[in-house]
Steps between C-alpha positions, in 0.01 A plus 500: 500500500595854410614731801280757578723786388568327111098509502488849573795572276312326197116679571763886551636404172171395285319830693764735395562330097147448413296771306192648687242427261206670720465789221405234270186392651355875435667606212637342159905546415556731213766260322626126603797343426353293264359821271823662519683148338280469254549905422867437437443208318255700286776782451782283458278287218444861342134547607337765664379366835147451560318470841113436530412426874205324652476508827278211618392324811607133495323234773855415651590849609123632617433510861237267630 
């Protein structure tokens, strides 16, 4: 079993590295990761970059 202080250490650690996603739940990002790769790709392939967005409610992320 872990020590008690390697626990801590490890819960300090994910606390402090993880992103706080809490604006999410209220608001929508203006870019992702994603739409920013596929805007390079889209420049680097010559093309003008396009972006449509849908923002949708999905059953696995709606409260219950």
């Amino acid at each position: 079993m872990a020590p008690p202080a390697a626990v801590f250490a490890l819960l300090v650690y994910a606390y402090v590295t993880l992103p706080d996603v809490r604006p999410l739940k209220t608001s929508n990002p203006s870019t992702t990761a994603f739409m920013e790769l596929r805007d390079r790709e889209a420049l680097a392939g010559g093309r003008k970059p396009r972006r449509v967005q849908r923002w949708r409610v999905t059953d696995a992320s709606r409260p219950t």
